[in-house]
mmCIF file of the C-alpha atoms, coordinates in Angstrom:
data_MODEL
# 
_entry.id   MODEL 
# 
loop_
_atom_site.group_PDB 
_atom_site.id 
_atom_site.type_symbol 
_atom_site.label_atom_id 
_atom_site.label_alt_id 
_atom_site.label_comp_id 
_atom_site.label_asym_id 
_atom_site.label_entity_id 
_atom_site.label_seq_id 
_atom_site.pdbx_PDB_ins_code 
_atom_site.Cartn_x 
_atom_site.Cartn_y 
_atom_site.Cartn_z 
_atom_site.occupancy 
_atom_site.B_iso_or_equiv 
_atom_site.pdbx_formal_charge 
_atom_site.auth_seq_id 
_atom_site.auth_comp_id 
_atom_site.auth_asym_id 
_atom_site.auth_atom_id 
_atom_site.pdbx_PDB_model_num 
ATOM 1   C CA . MET A 1 1   ? -94.140  12.840  35.171  1.00 0.00 ? 1   MET A CA 1 
ATOM 2   C CA . THR A 1 2   ? -95.373  12.359  38.857  1.00 0.00 ? 2   THR A CA 1 
ATOM 3   C CA . ARG A 1 3   ? -98.668  13.350  40.093  1.00 0.00 ? 3   ARG A CA 1 
ATOM 4   C CA . LEU A 1 4   ? -100.415 12.969  43.827  1.00 0.00 ? 4   LEU A CA 1 
ATOM 5   C CA . VAL A 1 5   ? -103.812 11.835  43.913  1.00 0.00 ? 5   VAL A CA 1 
ATOM 6   C CA . ARG A 1 6   ? -106.054 11.421  46.815  1.00 0.00 ? 6   ARG A CA 1 
ATOM 7   C CA . GLY A 1 7   ? -108.482 8.524   46.230  1.00 0.00 ? 7   GLY A CA 1 
ATOM 8   C CA . ALA A 1 8   ? -112.244 8.309   47.297  1.00 0.00 ? 8   ALA A CA 1 
ATOM 9   C CA . ASP A 1 9   ? -111.035 6.337   50.475  1.00 0.00 ? 9   ASP A CA 1 
ATOM 10  C CA . GLY A 1 10  ? -108.578 9.010   51.641  1.00 0.00 ? 10  GLY A CA 1 
ATOM 11  C CA . ARG A 1 11  ? -105.547 7.086   50.445  1.00 0.00 ? 11  ARG A CA 1 
ATOM 12  C CA . MET A 1 12  ? -102.945 8.996   48.719  1.00 0.00 ? 12  MET A CA 1 
ATOM 13  C CA . TRP A 1 13  ? -101.699 7.519   45.300  1.00 0.00 ? 13  TRP A CA 1 
ATOM 14  C CA . THR A 1 14  ? -98.604  8.499   43.668  1.00 0.00 ? 14  THR A CA 1 
ATOM 15  C CA . VAL A 1 15  ? -99.100  8.348   39.534  1.00 0.00 ? 15  VAL A CA 1 
ATOM 16  C CA . ARG A 1 16  ? -95.783  8.388   37.610  1.00 0.00 ? 16  ARG A CA 1 
ATOM 17  C CA . SER A 1 17  ? -94.562  7.546   34.027  1.00 0.00 ? 17  SER A CA 1 
ATOM 18  C CA . GLN A 1 18  ? -91.095  7.309   32.660  1.00 0.00 ? 18  GLN A CA 1 
ATOM 19  C CA . ILE A 1 19  ? -89.798  6.878   29.067  1.00 0.00 ? 19  ILE A CA 1 
ATOM 20  C CA . GLU A 1 20  ? -88.518  3.460   28.167  1.00 0.00 ? 20  GLU A CA 1 
ATOM 21  C CA . TRP A 1 21  ? -85.750  3.553   25.789  1.00 0.00 ? 21  TRP A CA 1 
ATOM 22  C CA . ARG A 1 22  ? -85.825  -0.158  25.151  1.00 0.00 ? 22  ARG A CA 1 
ATOM 23  C CA . ASN A 1 23  ? -89.221  -2.021  24.126  1.00 0.00 ? 23  ASN A CA 1 
ATOM 24  C CA . PRO A 1 24  ? -90.181  -4.507  26.863  1.00 0.00 ? 24  PRO A CA 1 
ATOM 25  C CA . ALA A 1 25  ? -89.901  -7.859  26.023  1.00 0.00 ? 25  ALA A CA 1 
ATOM 26  C CA . LYS A 1 26  ? -93.212  -9.760  26.082  1.00 0.00 ? 26  LYS A CA 1 
ATOM 27  C CA . ASP A 1 27  ? -93.858  -13.524 25.521  1.00 0.00 ? 27  ASP A CA 1 
ATOM 28  C CA . ALA A 1 28  ? -96.005  -12.824 22.264  1.00 0.00 ? 28  ALA A CA 1 
ATOM 29  C CA . ASP A 1 29  ? -92.933  -10.743 20.917  1.00 0.00 ? 29  ASP A CA 1 
ATOM 30  C CA . PHE A 1 30  ? -90.048  -12.961 21.651  1.00 0.00 ? 30  PHE A CA 1 
ATOM 31  C CA . GLU A 1 31  ? -89.070  -13.988 18.203  1.00 0.00 ? 31  GLU A CA 1 
ATOM 32  C CA . HIS A 1 32  ? -89.118  -10.414 17.154  1.00 0.00 ? 32  HIS A CA 1 
ATOM 33  C CA . ASP A 1 33  ? -86.763  -9.770  19.944  1.00 0.00 ? 33  ASP A CA 1 
ATOM 34  C CA . VAL A 1 34  ? -84.281  -12.002 18.812  1.00 0.00 ? 34  VAL A CA 1 
ATOM 35  C CA . SER A 1 35  ? -83.492  -9.803  15.614  1.00 0.00 ? 35  SER A CA 1 
ATOM 36  C CA . GLY A 1 36  ? -79.963  -8.822  14.589  1.00 0.00 ? 36  GLY A CA 1 
ATOM 37  C CA . GLY A 1 37  ? -79.941  -5.845  17.171  1.00 0.00 ? 37  GLY A CA 1 
ATOM 38  C CA . GLN A 1 38  ? -78.602  -2.349  16.072  1.00 0.00 ? 38  GLN A CA 1 
ATOM 39  C CA . GLY A 1 39  ? -76.201  -3.548  13.127  1.00 0.00 ? 39  GLY A CA 1 
ATOM 40  C CA . PRO A 1 40  ? -79.064  -3.515  10.188  1.00 0.00 ? 40  PRO A CA 1 
ATOM 41  C CA . GLY A 1 41  ? -80.039  0.171   10.983  1.00 0.00 ? 41  GLY A CA 1 
ATOM 42  C CA . VAL A 1 42  ? -76.116  1.232   11.210  1.00 0.00 ? 42  VAL A CA 1 
ATOM 43  C CA . LEU A 1 43  ? -75.551  -0.426  7.994   1.00 0.00 ? 43  LEU A CA 1 
ATOM 44  C CA . MET A 1 44  ? -78.427  1.169   6.125   1.00 0.00 ? 44  MET A CA 1 
ATOM 45  C CA . LEU A 1 45  ? -77.445  4.593   7.418   1.00 0.00 ? 45  LEU A CA 1 
ATOM 46  C CA . ALA A 1 46  ? -73.878  4.181   6.189   1.00 0.00 ? 46  ALA A CA 1 
ATOM 47  C CA . ILE A 1 47  ? -74.831  3.043   3.020   1.00 0.00 ? 47  ILE A CA 1 
ATOM 48  C CA . ILE A 1 48  ? -77.382  6.091   2.522   1.00 0.00 ? 48  ILE A CA 1 
ATOM 49  C CA . ILE A 1 49  ? -74.552  8.440   3.522   1.00 0.00 ? 49  ILE A CA 1 
ATOM 50  C CA . VAL A 1 50  ? -72.319  6.817   0.881   1.00 0.00 ? 50  VAL A CA 1 
ATOM 51  C CA . MET A 1 51  ? -74.940  7.026   -1.648  1.00 0.00 ? 51  MET A CA 1 
ATOM 52  C CA . ALA A 1 52  ? -75.506  10.971  -0.632  1.00 0.00 ? 52  ALA A CA 1 
ATOM 53  C CA . VAL A 1 53  ? -71.871  11.792  -0.778  1.00 0.00 ? 53  VAL A CA 1 
ATOM 54  C CA . VAL A 1 54  ? -71.234  9.835   -4.220  1.00 0.00 ? 54  VAL A CA 1 
ATOM 55  C CA . LEU A 1 55  ? -74.326  11.651  -5.587  1.00 0.00 ? 55  LEU A CA 1 
ATOM 56  C CA . VAL A 1 56  ? -73.007  15.303  -4.407  1.00 0.00 ? 56  VAL A CA 1 
ATOM 57  C CA . ALA A 1 57  ? -69.488  14.336  -5.829  1.00 0.00 ? 57  ALA A CA 1 
ATOM 58  C CA . TRP A 1 58  ? -70.888  13.147  -9.169  1.00 0.00 ? 58  TRP A CA 1 
ATOM 59  C CA . THR A 1 59  ? -73.346  16.407  -9.821  1.00 0.00 ? 59  THR A CA 1 
ATOM 60  C CA . PRO A 1 60  ? -72.148  18.407  -12.629 1.00 0.00 ? 60  PRO A CA 1 
ATOM 61  C CA . GLU A 1 61  ? -71.541  22.036  -11.951 1.00 0.00 ? 61  GLU A CA 1 
ATOM 62  C CA . GLN A 1 62  ? -73.952  23.133  -14.029 1.00 0.00 ? 62  GLN A CA 1 
ATOM 63  C CA . VAL A 1 63  ? -76.767  21.736  -12.143 1.00 0.00 ? 63  VAL A CA 1 
ATOM 64  C CA . VAL A 1 64  ? -78.398  24.162  -9.751  1.00 0.00 ? 64  VAL A CA 1 
ATOM 65  C CA . VAL A 1 65  ? -80.156  22.755  -6.968  1.00 0.00 ? 65  VAL A CA 1 
ATOM 66  C CA . PRO A 1 66  ? -82.954  24.778  -5.508  1.00 0.00 ? 66  PRO A CA 1 
ATOM 67  C CA . GLY A 1 67  ? -82.675  25.757  -1.710  1.00 0.00 ? 67  GLY A CA 1 
ATOM 68  C CA . TRP A 1 68  ? -86.137  23.971  -1.111  1.00 0.00 ? 68  TRP A CA 1 
ATOM 69  C CA . LEU A 1 69  ? -85.442  20.692  -2.600  1.00 0.00 ? 69  LEU A CA 1 
ATOM 70  C CA . ILE A 1 70  ? -82.758  20.326  0.116   1.00 0.00 ? 70  ILE A CA 1 
ATOM 71  C CA . PHE A 1 71  ? -84.903  21.403  2.989   1.00 0.00 ? 71  PHE A CA 1 
ATOM 72  C CA . ALA A 1 72  ? -87.453  18.866  1.913   1.00 0.00 ? 72  ALA A CA 1 
ATOM 73  C CA . LEU A 1 73  ? -84.827  16.163  1.471   1.00 0.00 ? 73  LEU A CA 1 
ATOM 74  C CA . VAL A 1 74  ? -83.553  17.016  5.308   1.00 0.00 ? 74  VAL A CA 1 
ATOM 75  C CA . LEU A 1 75  ? -86.864  16.927  6.595   1.00 0.00 ? 75  LEU A CA 1 
ATOM 76  C CA . LEU A 1 76  ? -87.517  13.399  4.885   1.00 0.00 ? 76  LEU A CA 1 
ATOM 77  C CA . PHE A 1 77  ? -84.405  12.215  6.283   1.00 0.00 ? 77  PHE A CA 1 
ATOM 78  C CA . LEU A 1 78  ? -85.294  13.465  9.867   1.00 0.00 ? 78  LEU A CA 1 
ATOM 79  C CA . PHE A 1 79  ? -88.960  12.090  9.688   1.00 0.00 ? 79  PHE A CA 1 
ATOM 80  C CA . PHE A 1 80  ? -88.052  8.442   10.945  1.00 0.00 ? 80  PHE A CA 1 
ATOM 81  C CA . PRO A 1 81  ? -85.644  9.397   13.897  1.00 0.00 ? 81  PRO A CA 1 
ATOM 82  C CA . ALA A 1 82  ? -88.241  11.913  15.009  1.00 0.00 ? 82  ALA A CA 1 
ATOM 83  C CA . ARG A 1 83  ? -91.415  9.505   14.746  1.00 0.00 ? 83  ARG A CA 1 
ATOM 84  C CA . TRP A 1 84  ? -89.014  6.664   17.025  1.00 0.00 ? 84  TRP A CA 1 
ATOM 85  C CA . ALA A 1 85  ? -88.640  9.499   19.568  1.00 0.00 ? 85  ALA A CA 1 
ATOM 86  C CA . VAL A 1 86  ? -92.020  10.324  19.644  1.00 0.00 ? 86  VAL A CA 1 
ATOM 87  C CA . ARG A 1 87  ? -93.575  6.842   19.564  1.00 0.00 ? 87  ARG A CA 1 
ATOM 88  C CA . ARG A 1 88  ? -91.387  5.771   22.291  1.00 0.00 ? 88  ARG A CA 1 
ATOM 89  C CA . PRO A 1 89  ? -93.182  3.314   24.851  1.00 0.00 ? 89  PRO A CA 1 
ATOM 90  C CA . TRP A 1 90  ? -93.743  4.878   28.631  1.00 0.00 ? 90  TRP A CA 1 
ATOM 91  C CA . LEU A 1 91  ? -94.324  3.165   31.974  1.00 0.00 ? 91  LEU A CA 1 
ATOM 92  C CA . VAL A 1 92  ? -97.103  4.296   34.009  1.00 0.00 ? 92  VAL A CA 1 
ATOM 93  C CA . ALA A 1 93  ? -97.361  3.195   37.255  1.00 0.00 ? 93  ALA A CA 1 
ATOM 94  C CA . ALA A 1 94  ? -100.055 3.978   40.139  1.00 0.00 ? 94  ALA A CA 1 
ATOM 95  C CA . GLU A 1 95  ? -98.776  3.256   43.633  1.00 0.00 ? 95  GLU A CA 1 
ATOM 96  C CA . SER A 1 96  ? -100.733 3.753   47.276  1.00 0.00 ? 96  SER A CA 1 
ATOM 97  C CA . LYS A 1 97  ? -99.110  3.748   50.449  1.00 0.00 ? 97  LYS A CA 1 
ATOM 98  C CA . LYS A 1 98  ? -100.210 1.148   53.136  1.00 0.00 ? 98  LYS A CA 1 
ATOM 99  C CA . THR A 1 99  ? -103.166 2.221   55.607  1.00 0.00 ? 99  THR A CA 1 
ATOM 100 C CA . ASP A 1 100 ? -104.469 0.763   58.621  1.00 0.00 ? 100 ASP A CA 1 
ATOM 101 C CA . GLU A 1 101 ? -107.308 -0.969  57.069  1.00 0.00 ? 101 GLU A CA 1 
ATOM 102 C CA . LEU A 1 102 ? -105.788 -1.397  53.275  1.00 0.00 ? 102 LEU A CA 1 
ATOM 103 C CA . PRO A 1 103 ? -102.422 -3.010  51.946  1.00 0.00 ? 103 PRO A CA 1 
ATOM 104 C CA . PRO A 1 104 ? -100.486 -0.975  49.638  1.00 0.00 ? 104 PRO A CA 1 
ATOM 105 C CA . GLU A 1 105 ? -101.301 -1.520  46.157  1.00 0.00 ? 105 GLU A CA 1 
ATOM 106 C CA . ARG A 1 106 ? -99.355  -1.081  42.661  1.00 0.00 ? 106 ARG A CA 1 
ATOM 107 C CA . TRP A 1 107 ? -100.541 -0.999  39.101  1.00 0.00 ? 107 TRP A CA 1 
ATOM 108 C CA . VAL A 1 108 ? -98.233  -0.807  36.226  1.00 0.00 ? 108 VAL A CA 1 
ATOM 109 C CA . GLY A 1 109 ? -98.810  -0.648  32.263  1.00 0.00 ? 109 GLY A CA 1 
ATOM 110 C CA . THR A 1 110 ? -97.210  0.449   29.084  1.00 0.00 ? 110 THR A CA 1 
ATOM 111 C CA . VAL A 1 111 ? -98.445  3.200   26.912  1.00 0.00 ? 111 VAL A CA 1 
ATOM 112 C CA . ARG A 1 112 ? -97.031  4.868   23.671  1.00 0.00 ? 112 ARG A CA 1 
ATOM 113 C CA . GLY A 1 113 ? -96.556  8.331   22.703  1.00 0.00 ? 113 GLY A CA 1 
ATOM 114 C CA . TYR A 1 114 ? -96.155  11.329  24.771  1.00 0.00 ? 114 TYR A CA 1 
ATOM 115 C CA . LEU A 1 115 ? -99.690  12.763  24.247  1.00 0.00 ? 115 LEU A CA 1 
ATOM 116 C CA . THR A 1 116 ? -101.146 9.482   24.810  1.00 0.00 ? 116 THR A CA 1 
ATOM 117 C CA . VAL A 1 117 ? -99.309  9.081   28.336  1.00 0.00 ? 117 VAL A CA 1 
ATOM 118 C CA . ARG A 1 118 ? -100.544 12.410  29.506  1.00 0.00 ? 118 ARG A CA 1 
ATOM 119 C CA . ASN A 1 119 ? -104.082 11.873  28.444  1.00 0.00 ? 119 ASN A CA 1 
ATOM 120 C CA . GLU A 1 120 ? -103.837 8.229   30.526  1.00 0.00 ? 120 GLU A CA 1 
ATOM 121 C CA . MET A 1 121 ? -102.142 9.734   33.364  1.00 0.00 ? 121 MET A CA 1 
ATOM 122 C CA . ALA A 1 122 ? -104.981 12.191  33.726  1.00 0.00 ? 122 ALA A CA 1 
ATOM 123 C CA . ASN A 1 123 ? -107.460 9.467   33.238  1.00 0.00 ? 123 ASN A CA 1 
ATOM 124 C CA . VAL A 1 124 ? -105.829 7.229   35.891  1.00 0.00 ? 124 VAL A CA 1 
ATOM 125 C CA . ALA A 1 125 ? -106.135 10.108  38.433  1.00 0.00 ? 125 ALA A CA 1 
ATOM 126 C CA . ARG A 1 126 ? -109.656 11.021  37.791  1.00 0.00 ? 126 ARG A CA 1 
ATOM 127 C CA . LYS A 1 127 ? -110.671 7.179   38.177  1.00 0.00 ? 127 LYS A CA 1 
ATOM 128 C CA . ILE A 1 128 ? -108.387 7.059   41.640  1.00 0.00 ? 128 ILE A CA 1 
ATOM 129 C CA . GLU A 1 129 ? -110.178 10.084  42.849  1.00 0.00 ? 129 GLU A CA 1 
ATOM 130 C CA . MET A 1 130 ? -113.640 8.793   41.874  1.00 0.00 ? 130 MET A CA 1 
ATOM 131 C CA . TYR A 1 131 ? -113.243 5.073   42.320  1.00 0.00 ? 131 TYR A CA 1 
ATOM 132 C CA . SER A 1 132 ? -110.286 4.541   44.431  1.00 0.00 ? 132 SER A CA 1 
ATOM 133 C CA . LEU A 1 133 ? -108.548 2.524   42.069  1.00 0.00 ? 133 LEU A CA 1 
ATOM 134 C CA . PRO A 1 134 ? -107.583 2.832   38.355  1.00 0.00 ? 134 PRO A CA 1 
ATOM 135 C CA . ASP A 1 135 ? -109.774 1.396   35.962  1.00 0.00 ? 135 ASP A CA 1 
ATOM 136 C CA . LEU A 1 136 ? -109.254 -2.317  34.971  1.00 0.00 ? 136 LEU A CA 1 
ATOM 137 C CA . GLU A 1 137 ? -110.134 -1.655  31.287  1.00 0.00 ? 137 GLU A CA 1 
ATOM 138 C CA . GLY A 1 138 ? -107.123 0.340   30.810  1.00 0.00 ? 138 GLY A CA 1 
ATOM 139 C CA . PRO A 1 139 ? -103.383 -0.369  30.277  1.00 0.00 ? 139 PRO A CA 1 
ATOM 140 C CA . LEU A 1 140 ? -102.800 -0.503  33.953  1.00 0.00 ? 140 LEU A CA 1 
ATOM 141 C CA . GLN A 1 141 ? -103.043 -3.806  35.565  1.00 0.00 ? 141 GLN A CA 1 
ATOM 142 C CA . PRO A 1 142 ? -102.686 -4.952  39.159  1.00 0.00 ? 142 PRO A CA 1 
ATOM 143 C CA . VAL A 1 143 ? -99.016  -6.221  40.174  1.00 0.00 ? 143 VAL A CA 1 
ATOM 144 C CA . ASP A 1 144 ? -98.269  -8.532  43.280  1.00 0.00 ? 144 ASP A CA 1 
# 
C-alpha cells in the first residue's frame, strides 16, 4: 500500500507499507531467534498427517462420519495457518523529499495485522497533514 500525503509545511510525503514474511530481529528477542527454525513445525505437521492416515485406515466400515464433523476438523486444521498469515508484521515507512529549507526525512516502524496497518497508515497520513510529521507516540520512529 502506498499513499502520497501533503504535509502542513507543503512537503510531499510517501507513506507505504509492505508485508514482512520473516519476523524482524530485535535485540530483546535474540534468544528466541536462535530457535530450531522450521524443522519442529514440519515434524509436527508430518506427525499429524501420519496420525490422520492411521485413524482413517483403522476406522471400521460400519462407522458413519457426518459431513459437519469433517468440515469442523478442516476448519480447526486451517485456523493456525490462517492466523499466521493474517498476523504477519508489516513494515510501515513515511518518507519526505528534500526541499530548499528542509532535509529529507524517513520514519519507519513495524505493525502487526492487515487491518491495524490500514488504520495506522490513515493515522500517519492525518498527522502529516496536520503537523507535518508522524506522531512520536506511534509505532513510527525517525531513522537517520
